[in-house]
Short mmCIF file of C-alpha atoms in Angstrom, two decimals:
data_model
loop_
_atom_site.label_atom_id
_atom_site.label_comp_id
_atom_site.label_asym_id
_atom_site.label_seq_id
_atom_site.Cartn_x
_atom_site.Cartn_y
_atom_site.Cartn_z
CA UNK A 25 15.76 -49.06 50.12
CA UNK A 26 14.79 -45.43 50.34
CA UNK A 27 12.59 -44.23 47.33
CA UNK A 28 13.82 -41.36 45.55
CA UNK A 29 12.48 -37.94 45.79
CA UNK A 30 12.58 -34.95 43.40
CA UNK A 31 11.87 -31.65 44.05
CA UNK A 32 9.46 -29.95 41.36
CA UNK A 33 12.26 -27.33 39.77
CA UNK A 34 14.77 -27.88 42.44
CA UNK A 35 17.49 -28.25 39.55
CA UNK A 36 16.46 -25.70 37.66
CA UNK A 37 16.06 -22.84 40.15
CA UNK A 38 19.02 -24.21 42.23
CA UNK A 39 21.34 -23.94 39.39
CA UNK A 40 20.35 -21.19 37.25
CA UNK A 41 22.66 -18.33 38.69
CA UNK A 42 25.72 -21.05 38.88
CA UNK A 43 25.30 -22.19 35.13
CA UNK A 44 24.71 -18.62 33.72
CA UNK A 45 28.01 -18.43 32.69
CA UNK A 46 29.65 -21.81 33.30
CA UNK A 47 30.36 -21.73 29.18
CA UNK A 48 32.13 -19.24 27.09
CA UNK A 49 29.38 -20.28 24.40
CA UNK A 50 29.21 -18.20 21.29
CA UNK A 51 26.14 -16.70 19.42
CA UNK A 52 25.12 -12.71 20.22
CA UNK A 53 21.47 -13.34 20.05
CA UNK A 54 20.39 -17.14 20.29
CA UNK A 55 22.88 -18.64 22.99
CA UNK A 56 25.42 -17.01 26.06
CA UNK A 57 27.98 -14.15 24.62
CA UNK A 58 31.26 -14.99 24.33
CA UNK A 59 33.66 -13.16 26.74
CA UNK A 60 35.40 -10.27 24.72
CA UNK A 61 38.23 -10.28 27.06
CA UNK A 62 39.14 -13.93 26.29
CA UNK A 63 42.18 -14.50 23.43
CA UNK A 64 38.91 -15.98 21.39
CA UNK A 65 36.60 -13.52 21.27
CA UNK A 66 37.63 -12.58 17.68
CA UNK A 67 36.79 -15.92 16.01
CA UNK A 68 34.35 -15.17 13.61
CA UNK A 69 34.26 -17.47 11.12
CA UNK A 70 35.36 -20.72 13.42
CA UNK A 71 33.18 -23.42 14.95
CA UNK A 72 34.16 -23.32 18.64
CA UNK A 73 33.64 -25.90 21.02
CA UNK A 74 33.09 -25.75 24.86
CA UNK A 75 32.91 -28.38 27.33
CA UNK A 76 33.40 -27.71 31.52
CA UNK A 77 32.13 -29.59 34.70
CA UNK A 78 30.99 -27.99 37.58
CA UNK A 79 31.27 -29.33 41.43
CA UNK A 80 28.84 -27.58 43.78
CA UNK A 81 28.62 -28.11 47.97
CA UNK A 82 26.85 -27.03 50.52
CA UNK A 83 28.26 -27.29 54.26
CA UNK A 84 26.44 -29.43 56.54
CA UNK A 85 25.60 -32.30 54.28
CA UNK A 86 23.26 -30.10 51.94
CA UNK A 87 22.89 -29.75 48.24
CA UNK A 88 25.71 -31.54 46.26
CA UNK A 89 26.08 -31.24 42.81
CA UNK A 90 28.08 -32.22 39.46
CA UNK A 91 26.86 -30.68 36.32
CA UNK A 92 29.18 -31.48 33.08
CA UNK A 93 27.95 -29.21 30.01
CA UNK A 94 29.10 -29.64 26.52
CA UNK A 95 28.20 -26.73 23.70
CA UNK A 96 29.59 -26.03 20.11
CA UNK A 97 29.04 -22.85 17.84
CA UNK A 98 29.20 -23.40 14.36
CA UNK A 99 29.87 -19.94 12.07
CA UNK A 100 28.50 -20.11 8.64
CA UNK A 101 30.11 -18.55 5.89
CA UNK A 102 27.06 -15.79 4.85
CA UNK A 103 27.60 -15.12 9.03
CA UNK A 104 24.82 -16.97 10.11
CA UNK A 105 25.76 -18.67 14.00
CA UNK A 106 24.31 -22.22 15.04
CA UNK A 107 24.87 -22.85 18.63
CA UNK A 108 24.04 -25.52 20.59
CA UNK A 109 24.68 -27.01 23.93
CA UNK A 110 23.54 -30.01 26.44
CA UNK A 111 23.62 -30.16 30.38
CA UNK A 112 23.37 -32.69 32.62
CA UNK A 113 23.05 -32.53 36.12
CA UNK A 114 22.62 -34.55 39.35
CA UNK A 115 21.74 -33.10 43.03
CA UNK A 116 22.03 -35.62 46.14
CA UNK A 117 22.14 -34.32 49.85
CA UNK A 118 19.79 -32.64 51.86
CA UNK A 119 17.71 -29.50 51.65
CA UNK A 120 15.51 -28.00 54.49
CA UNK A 121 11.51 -28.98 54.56
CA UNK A 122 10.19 -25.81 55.56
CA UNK A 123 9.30 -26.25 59.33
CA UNK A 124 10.93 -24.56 62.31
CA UNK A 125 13.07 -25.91 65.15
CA UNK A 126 11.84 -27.12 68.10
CA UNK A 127 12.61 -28.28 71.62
CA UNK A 128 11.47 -31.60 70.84
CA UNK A 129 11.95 -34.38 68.24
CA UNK A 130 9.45 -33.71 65.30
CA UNK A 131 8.49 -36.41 63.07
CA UNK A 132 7.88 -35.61 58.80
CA UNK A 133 5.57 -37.76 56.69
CA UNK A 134 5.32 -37.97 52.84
CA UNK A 135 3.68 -39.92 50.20
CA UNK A 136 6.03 -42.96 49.61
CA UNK A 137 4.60 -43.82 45.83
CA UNK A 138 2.08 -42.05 43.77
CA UNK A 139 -1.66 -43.76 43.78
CA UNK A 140 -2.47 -46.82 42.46
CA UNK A 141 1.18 -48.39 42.64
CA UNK A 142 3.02 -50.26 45.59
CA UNK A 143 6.01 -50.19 47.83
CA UNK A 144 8.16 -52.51 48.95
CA UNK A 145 8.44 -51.75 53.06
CA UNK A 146 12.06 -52.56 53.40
CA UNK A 147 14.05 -51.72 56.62
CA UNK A 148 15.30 -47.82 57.60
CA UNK A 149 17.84 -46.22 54.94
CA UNK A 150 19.05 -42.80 54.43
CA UNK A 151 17.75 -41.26 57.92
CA UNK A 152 14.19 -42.28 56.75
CA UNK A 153 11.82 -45.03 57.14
CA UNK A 154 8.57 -46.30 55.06
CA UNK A 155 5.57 -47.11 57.09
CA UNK A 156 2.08 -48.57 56.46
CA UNK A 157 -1.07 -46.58 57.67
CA UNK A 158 -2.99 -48.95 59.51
CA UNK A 159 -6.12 -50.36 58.28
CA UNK A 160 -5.34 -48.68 54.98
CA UNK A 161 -2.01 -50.38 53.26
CA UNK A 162 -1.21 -46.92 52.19
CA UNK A 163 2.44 -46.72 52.80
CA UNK A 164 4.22 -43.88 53.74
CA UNK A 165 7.80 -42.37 54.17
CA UNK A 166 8.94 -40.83 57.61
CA UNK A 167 11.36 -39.03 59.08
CA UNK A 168 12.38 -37.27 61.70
CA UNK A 169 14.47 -34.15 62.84
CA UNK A 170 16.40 -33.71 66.31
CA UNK A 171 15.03 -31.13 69.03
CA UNK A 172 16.93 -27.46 68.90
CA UNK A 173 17.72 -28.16 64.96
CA UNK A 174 16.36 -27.50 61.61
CA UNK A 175 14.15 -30.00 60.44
CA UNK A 176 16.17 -31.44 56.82
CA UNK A 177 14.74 -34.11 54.38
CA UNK A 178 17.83 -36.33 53.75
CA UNK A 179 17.74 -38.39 50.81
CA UNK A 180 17.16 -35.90 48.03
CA UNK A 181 18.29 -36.91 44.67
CA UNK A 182 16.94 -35.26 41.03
CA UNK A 183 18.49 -34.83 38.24
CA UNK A 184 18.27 -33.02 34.87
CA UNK A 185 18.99 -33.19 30.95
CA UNK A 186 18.98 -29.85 29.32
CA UNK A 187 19.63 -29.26 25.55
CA UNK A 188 19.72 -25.83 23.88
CA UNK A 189 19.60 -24.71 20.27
CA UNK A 190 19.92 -21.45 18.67
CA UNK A 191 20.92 -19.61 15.53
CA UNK A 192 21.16 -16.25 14.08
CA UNK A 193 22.01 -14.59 10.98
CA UNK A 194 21.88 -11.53 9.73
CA UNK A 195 19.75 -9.50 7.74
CA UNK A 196 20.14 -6.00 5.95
CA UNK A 197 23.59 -4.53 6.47
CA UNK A 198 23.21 -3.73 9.95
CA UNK A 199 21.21 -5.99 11.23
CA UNK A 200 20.46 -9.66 12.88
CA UNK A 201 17.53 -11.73 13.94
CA UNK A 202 18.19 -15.08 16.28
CA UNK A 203 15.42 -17.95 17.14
CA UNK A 204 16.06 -20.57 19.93
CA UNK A 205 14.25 -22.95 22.31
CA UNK A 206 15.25 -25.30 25.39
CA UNK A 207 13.73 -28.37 27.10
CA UNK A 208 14.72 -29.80 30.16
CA UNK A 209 13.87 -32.61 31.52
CA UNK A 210 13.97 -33.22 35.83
CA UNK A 211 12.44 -36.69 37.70
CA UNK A 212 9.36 -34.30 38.26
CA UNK A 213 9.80 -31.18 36.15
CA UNK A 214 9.29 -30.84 32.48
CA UNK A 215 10.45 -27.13 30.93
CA UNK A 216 10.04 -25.88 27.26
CA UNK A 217 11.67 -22.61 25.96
CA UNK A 218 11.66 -20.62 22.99
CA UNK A 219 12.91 -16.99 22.09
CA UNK A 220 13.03 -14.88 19.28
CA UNK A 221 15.28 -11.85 18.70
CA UNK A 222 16.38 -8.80 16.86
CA UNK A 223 19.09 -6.11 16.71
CA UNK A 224 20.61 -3.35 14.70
CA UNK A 225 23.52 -1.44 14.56
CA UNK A 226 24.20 2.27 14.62
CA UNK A 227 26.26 4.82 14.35
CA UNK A 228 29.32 2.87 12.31
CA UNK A 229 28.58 -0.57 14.34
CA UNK A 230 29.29 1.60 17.67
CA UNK A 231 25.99 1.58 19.14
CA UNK A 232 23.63 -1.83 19.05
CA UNK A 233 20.46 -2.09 20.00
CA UNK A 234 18.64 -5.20 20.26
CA UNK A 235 15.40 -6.85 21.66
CA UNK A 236 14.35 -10.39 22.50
CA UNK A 237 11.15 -11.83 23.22
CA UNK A 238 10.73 -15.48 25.43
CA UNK A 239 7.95 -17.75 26.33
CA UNK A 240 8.56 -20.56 28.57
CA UNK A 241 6.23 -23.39 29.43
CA UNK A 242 6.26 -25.47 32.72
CA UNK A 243 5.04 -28.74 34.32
CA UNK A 244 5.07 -29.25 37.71
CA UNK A 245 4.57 -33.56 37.96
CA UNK A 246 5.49 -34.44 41.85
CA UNK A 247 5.36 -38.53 42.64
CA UNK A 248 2.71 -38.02 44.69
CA UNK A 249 0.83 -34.84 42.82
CA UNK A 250 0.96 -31.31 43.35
CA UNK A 251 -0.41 -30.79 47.05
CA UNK A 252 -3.54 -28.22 47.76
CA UNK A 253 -2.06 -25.30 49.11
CA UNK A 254 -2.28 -24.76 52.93
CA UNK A 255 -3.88 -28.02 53.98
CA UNK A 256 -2.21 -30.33 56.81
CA UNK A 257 0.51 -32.26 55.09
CA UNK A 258 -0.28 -35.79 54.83
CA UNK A 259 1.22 -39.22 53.84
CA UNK A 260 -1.50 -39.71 51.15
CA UNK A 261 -1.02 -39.41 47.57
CA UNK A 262 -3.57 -37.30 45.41
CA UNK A 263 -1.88 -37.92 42.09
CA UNK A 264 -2.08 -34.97 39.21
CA UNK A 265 0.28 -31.90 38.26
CA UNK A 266 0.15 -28.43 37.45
CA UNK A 267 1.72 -25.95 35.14
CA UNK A 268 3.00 -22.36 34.38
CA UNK A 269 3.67 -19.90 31.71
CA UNK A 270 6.26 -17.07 31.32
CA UNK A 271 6.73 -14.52 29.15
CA UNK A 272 9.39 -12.01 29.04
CA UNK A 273 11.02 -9.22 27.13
CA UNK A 274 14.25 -8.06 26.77
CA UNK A 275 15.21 -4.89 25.37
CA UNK A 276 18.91 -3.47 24.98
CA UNK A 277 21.28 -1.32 24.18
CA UNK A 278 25.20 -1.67 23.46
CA UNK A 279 27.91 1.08 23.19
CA UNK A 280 31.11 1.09 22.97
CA UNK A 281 32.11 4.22 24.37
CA UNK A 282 36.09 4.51 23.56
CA UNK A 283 38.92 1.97 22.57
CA UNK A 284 38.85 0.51 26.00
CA UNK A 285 35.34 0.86 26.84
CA UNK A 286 32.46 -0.78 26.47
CA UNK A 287 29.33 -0.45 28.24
CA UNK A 288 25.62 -2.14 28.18
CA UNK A 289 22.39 -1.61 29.46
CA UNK A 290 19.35 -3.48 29.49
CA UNK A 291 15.33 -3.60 30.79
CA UNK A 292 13.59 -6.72 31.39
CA UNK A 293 10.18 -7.73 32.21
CA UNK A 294 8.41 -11.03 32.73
CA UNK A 295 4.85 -12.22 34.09
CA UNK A 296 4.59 -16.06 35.59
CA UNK A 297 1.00 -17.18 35.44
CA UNK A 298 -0.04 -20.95 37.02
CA UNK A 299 2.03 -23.03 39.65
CA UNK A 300 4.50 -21.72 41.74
CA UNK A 301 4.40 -23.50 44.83
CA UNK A 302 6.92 -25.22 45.92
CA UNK A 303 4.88 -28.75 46.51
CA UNK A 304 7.77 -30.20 49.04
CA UNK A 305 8.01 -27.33 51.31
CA UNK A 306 5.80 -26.95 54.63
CA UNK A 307 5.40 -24.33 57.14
CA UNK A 308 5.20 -24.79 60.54
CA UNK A 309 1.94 -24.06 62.42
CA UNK A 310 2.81 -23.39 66.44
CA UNK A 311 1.02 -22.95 69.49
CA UNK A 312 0.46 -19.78 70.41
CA UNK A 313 1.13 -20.08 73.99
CA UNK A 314 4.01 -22.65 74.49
CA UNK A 315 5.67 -22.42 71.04
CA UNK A 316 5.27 -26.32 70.32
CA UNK A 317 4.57 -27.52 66.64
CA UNK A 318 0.94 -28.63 65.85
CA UNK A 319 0.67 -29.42 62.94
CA UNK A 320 2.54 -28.47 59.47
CA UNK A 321 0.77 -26.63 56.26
CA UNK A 322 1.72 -27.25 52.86
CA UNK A 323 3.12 -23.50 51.61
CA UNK A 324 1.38 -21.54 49.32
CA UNK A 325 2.56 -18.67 46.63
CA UNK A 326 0.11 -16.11 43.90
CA UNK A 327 0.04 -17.61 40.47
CA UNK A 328 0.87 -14.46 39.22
CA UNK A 329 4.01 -12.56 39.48
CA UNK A 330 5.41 -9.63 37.12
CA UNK A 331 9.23 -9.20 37.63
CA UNK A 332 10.96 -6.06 36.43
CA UNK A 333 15.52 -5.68 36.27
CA UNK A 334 17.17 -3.27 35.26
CA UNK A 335 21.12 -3.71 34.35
CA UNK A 336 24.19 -2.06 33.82
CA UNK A 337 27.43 -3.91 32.70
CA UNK A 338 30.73 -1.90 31.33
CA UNK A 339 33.69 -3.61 30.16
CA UNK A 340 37.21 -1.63 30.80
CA UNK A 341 40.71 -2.11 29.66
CA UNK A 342 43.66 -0.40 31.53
CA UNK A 343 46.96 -2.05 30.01
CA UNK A 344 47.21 -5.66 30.90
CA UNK A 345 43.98 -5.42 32.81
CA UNK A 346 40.09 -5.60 32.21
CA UNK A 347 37.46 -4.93 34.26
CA UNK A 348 34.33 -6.18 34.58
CA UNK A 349 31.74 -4.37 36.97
CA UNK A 350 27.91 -4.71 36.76
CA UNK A 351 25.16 -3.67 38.84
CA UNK A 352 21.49 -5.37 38.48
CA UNK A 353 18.05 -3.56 40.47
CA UNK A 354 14.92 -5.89 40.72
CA UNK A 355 11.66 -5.86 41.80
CA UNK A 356 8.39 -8.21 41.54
CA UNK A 357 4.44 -7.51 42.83
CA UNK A 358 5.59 -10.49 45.62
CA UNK A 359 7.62 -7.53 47.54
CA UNK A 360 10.81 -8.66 46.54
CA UNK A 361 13.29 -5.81 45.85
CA UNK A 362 16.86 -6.56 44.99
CA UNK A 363 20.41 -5.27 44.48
CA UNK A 364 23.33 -6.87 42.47
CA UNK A 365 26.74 -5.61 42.46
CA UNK A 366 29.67 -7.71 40.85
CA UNK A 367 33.13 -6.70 39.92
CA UNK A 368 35.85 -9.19 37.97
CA UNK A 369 39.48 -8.57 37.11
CA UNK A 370 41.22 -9.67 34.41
CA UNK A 371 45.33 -9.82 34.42
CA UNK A 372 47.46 -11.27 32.18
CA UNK A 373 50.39 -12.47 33.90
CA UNK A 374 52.14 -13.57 30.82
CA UNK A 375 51.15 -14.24 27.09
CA UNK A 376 49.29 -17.59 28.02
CA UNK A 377 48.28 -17.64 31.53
CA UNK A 378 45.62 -14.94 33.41
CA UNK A 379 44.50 -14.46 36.58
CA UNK A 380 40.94 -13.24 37.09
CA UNK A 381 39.75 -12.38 40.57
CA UNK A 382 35.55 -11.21 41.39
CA UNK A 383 33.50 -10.24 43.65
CA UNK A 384 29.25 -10.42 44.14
CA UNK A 385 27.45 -8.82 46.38
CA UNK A 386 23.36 -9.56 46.66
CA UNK A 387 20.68 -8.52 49.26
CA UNK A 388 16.78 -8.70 49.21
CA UNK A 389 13.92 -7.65 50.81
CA UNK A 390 11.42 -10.26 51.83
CA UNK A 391 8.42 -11.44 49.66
CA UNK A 392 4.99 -9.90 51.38
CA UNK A 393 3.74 -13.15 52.46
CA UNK A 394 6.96 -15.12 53.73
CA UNK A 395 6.91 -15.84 57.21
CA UNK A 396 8.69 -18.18 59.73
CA UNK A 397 5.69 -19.84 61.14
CA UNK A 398 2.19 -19.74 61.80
CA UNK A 399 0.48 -19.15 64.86
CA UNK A 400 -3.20 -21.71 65.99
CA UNK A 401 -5.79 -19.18 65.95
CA UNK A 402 -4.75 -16.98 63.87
CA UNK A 403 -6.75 -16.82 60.66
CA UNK A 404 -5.02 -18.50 57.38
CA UNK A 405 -3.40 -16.15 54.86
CA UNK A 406 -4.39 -16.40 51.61
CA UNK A 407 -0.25 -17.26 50.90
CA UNK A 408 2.75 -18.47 52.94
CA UNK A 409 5.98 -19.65 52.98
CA UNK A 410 8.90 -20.48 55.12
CA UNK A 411 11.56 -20.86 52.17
CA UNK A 412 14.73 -18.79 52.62
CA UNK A 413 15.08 -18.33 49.46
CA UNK A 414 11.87 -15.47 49.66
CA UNK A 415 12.80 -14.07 52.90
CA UNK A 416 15.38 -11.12 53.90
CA UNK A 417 19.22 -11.97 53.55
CA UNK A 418 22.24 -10.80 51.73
CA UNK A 419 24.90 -13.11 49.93
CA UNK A 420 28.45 -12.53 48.82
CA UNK A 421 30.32 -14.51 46.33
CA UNK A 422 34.20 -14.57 46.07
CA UNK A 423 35.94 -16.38 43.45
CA UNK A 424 39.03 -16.39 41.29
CA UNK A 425 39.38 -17.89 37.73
CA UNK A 426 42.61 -18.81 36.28
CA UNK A 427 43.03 -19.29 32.33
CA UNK A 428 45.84 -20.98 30.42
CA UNK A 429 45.98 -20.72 26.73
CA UNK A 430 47.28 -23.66 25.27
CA UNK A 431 47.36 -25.50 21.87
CA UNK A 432 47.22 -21.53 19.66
CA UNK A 433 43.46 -21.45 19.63
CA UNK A 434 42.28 -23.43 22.79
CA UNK A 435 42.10 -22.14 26.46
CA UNK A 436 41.93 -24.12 29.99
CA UNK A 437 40.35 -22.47 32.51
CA UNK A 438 39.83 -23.48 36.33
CA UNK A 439 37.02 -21.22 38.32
CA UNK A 440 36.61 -21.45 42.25
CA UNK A 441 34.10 -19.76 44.25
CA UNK A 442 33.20 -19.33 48.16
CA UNK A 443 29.06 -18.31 48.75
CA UNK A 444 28.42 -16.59 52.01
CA UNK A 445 24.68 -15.92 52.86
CA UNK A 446 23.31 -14.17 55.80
CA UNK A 447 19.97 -14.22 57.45
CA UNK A 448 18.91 -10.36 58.08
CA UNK A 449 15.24 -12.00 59.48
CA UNK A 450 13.67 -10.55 63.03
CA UNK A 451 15.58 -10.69 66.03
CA UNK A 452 14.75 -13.20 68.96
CA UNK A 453 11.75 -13.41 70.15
CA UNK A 454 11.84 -12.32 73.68
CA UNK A 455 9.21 -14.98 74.32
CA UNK A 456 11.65 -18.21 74.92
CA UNK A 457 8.97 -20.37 73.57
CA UNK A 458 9.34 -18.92 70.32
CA UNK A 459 13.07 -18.30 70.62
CA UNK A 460 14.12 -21.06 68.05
CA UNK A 461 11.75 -20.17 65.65
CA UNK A 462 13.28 -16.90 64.72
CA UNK A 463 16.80 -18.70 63.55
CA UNK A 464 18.15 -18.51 60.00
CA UNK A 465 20.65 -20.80 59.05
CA UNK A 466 21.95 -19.16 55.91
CA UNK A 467 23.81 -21.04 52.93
CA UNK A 468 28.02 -21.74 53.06
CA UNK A 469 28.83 -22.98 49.52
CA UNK A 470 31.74 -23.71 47.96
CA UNK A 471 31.55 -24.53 44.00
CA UNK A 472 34.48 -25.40 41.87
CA UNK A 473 34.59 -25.61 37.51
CA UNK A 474 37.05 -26.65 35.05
CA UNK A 475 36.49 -25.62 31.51
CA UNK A 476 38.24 -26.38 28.12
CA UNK A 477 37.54 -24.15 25.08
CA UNK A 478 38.64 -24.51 21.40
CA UNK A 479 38.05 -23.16 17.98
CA UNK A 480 38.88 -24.49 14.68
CA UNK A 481 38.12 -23.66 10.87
#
């Protein structure tokens, strides 16, 4: 049988933007907001429960996933809010390595176990093989991609438990503090999370202004050990891990600017210190003359890296409508600049059943040292990386949600969405050699989520 694989975070950064607001979870300060244009939003005083599942796809046999979540919020009677909430979620498919096409079958090798234990050689499975080094009875997995096509790594699996707690209460007459923390748990990952926050009311509860503070731990504990940066990758397992830190801040302010307007804007700032290397992903070094692949390089990112957003969210009601529009700016010391733009309609068709419609629009600069490939004889940066994920593209997202309220205080909800995302990399080289090395597939996902929410005294 093939041996499973994780990929250090893969779950975790993979997920993040889809899961942001999978729940309609309660709690201003220590969990997700609940949605003031929802027929609960006004449910002080009730414990609310949440529970969806989300289906995720990516065409061409990529990333697959099915994430169910289940959260409650439980309102205290002195207005103190306990929220909590647990995730769990499995990834199969397949996910690119890294390394460019080329005109000619290329063959992949990976540690099969980490050192010291043993593997069964068993026949081929899942597009990949295991084979012993000669001499050595190190065994190894293999695989290979097709000439003219992206080299994949079939055979990815993870999977991750998540659980959240928060709770905040209030202190003064106008004002709240909230505490939380997080741990998730991947096959090779290991994340810890805690936050601490305050706000305060103004001008007769019409203006809010709050700040939150967050430090999150990481371990990065690959099979096989976290590989040296930019060193030939290789079959044989090194064994060890590595970590990071990040801090943030988050600092805010809420007004409500009329009866039918609401608006919201917010500054954050965050440094990452330690391992950030994706330990799976290779780049491709090529010969400078004909183009072929030599060899591959295990990528390599800073340990630092300060991010700065800046947000602006409003919240309008026109009759039997709201609308939802948002635009986030970001920028980190990699080179990455980015723009967000997302707009959502809410309209009730009847007393029980809405009809909410969005759009997202995302594009991004490229991070300083992301490239396609490498070239022999050139010298070796200090970074690089092939991933898509840090090079030039913009994305759109179109979905439509659909809510039903049913049973007085609960509400069914059904949320589809179609993710476009094109490549805005260099044009072809005119050298032919090099013409398949300048492709960018892009991303075509399709996610679907069904959602049932509920409060009670």
């Amino acid at each position: 049988m093939q041996p499973t694989r994780a990929r250090g975070g893969a779950v975790k950064l993979a997920l993040r933007a889809l899961t942001a607001n999978l729940l309609l979870a309660a709690g201003a300060h220590a969990g997700v907001a609940a949605d003031p244009s929802s027929d609960l939003a006004d449910d002080t005083g009730l414990t609310r429960i949440d529970a969806a599942v989300l289906f995720y796809k990516e065409a061409g046999g990529r990333i697959r996933a099915t994430e169910p979540v289940v959260a409650a919020t439980l309102n205290g009677t002195g207005g103190g809010v306990l929220s909590v909430k647990l995730t769990e979620t499995s990834l199969t498919g397949a996910t690119p390595n890294g390394a460019t096409a080329a005109t000619r079958v290329q063959t992949f090798v990976a540690p099969a176990s980490a050192p010291g234990s043993t593997t069964t050689v068993t026949s081929p499975s899942g597009r990949s093989r295991l084979v012993v080094i000669p001499g050595t009875g190190v065994v190894t997995r293999q695989y290979d991609a097709a000439a003219g096509v992206l080299p994949m790594d079939y055979g990815f699996h993870d999977r991750r438990t998540a659980f959240n707690v928060g709770y905040s209460a209030p202190f003064g007459e106008a004002s709240r503090w909230s505490a939380g923390a997080a741990y998730s748990h991947e096959l090779d990952y290991r994340s810890y999370d805690f936050n601490f926050g305050v706000s305060r009311d103004f001008n007769h509860r019409n203006t809010t202004v709050s700040a939150m503070a967050n430090l999150e731990f990481d371990q990065s504990k690959p099979q096989f050990g976290d590989p040296e940066p930019l060193t030939p990758m290789s079959g044989t397992a090194k064994g060890g891990g590595d970590s990071k830190t990040v801090s943030s801040l988050l600092i805010g302010v809420t007004q409500v600017m009329s009866r039918r307007w609401i608006t919201q804007l917010s500054y954050n700032i965050g440094k990452s210190e330690g391992y950030q290397t994706d330990p799976y992903r290779v780049v491709s070094v090529l010969d400078s003359t004909t183009g072929d692949p030599l060899t591959y390089l295990y990528e390599g990112r800073p340990r630092s890296r300060l991010r700065q957003s800046l947000y602006w969210g409003n919240k309008v009601s026109v009759g039997p409508t709201v609308t939802d529009v948002s635009v986030r700016g970001y920028h980190d010391d990699w080179g990455i600049t980015s723009f967000t733009g997302e707009i959502a309609e809410r309209v009730d068709i009847t007393r029980w059943f809405y009809v909410e419609p969005s759009f997202r629009y995302y594009q991004q600069s490229a991070a300083d040292f992301f490239v396609n490939y490498l070239k022999s004889g050139d010298p070796t940066p200090a970074f690089a990386s092939s991933d898509s994920r840090l090079g030039k593209f913009d994305a759109t997202t179109v979905g439509v949600k659909l809510g039903f309220k049913v049973l007085g205080n609960g509400e069914l909800y059904c949320v589809y969405e179609d993710y476009k995302q094109n490549g805005k990399g260099p044009s072809a080289n005119t050298d032919p050699a090099f013409a398949l090395q300048n492709q960018f597939t892009g991303v075509d996902a399709k996610s679907a989520m069904v959602g049932y929410t509920f409060a009670f005294y």
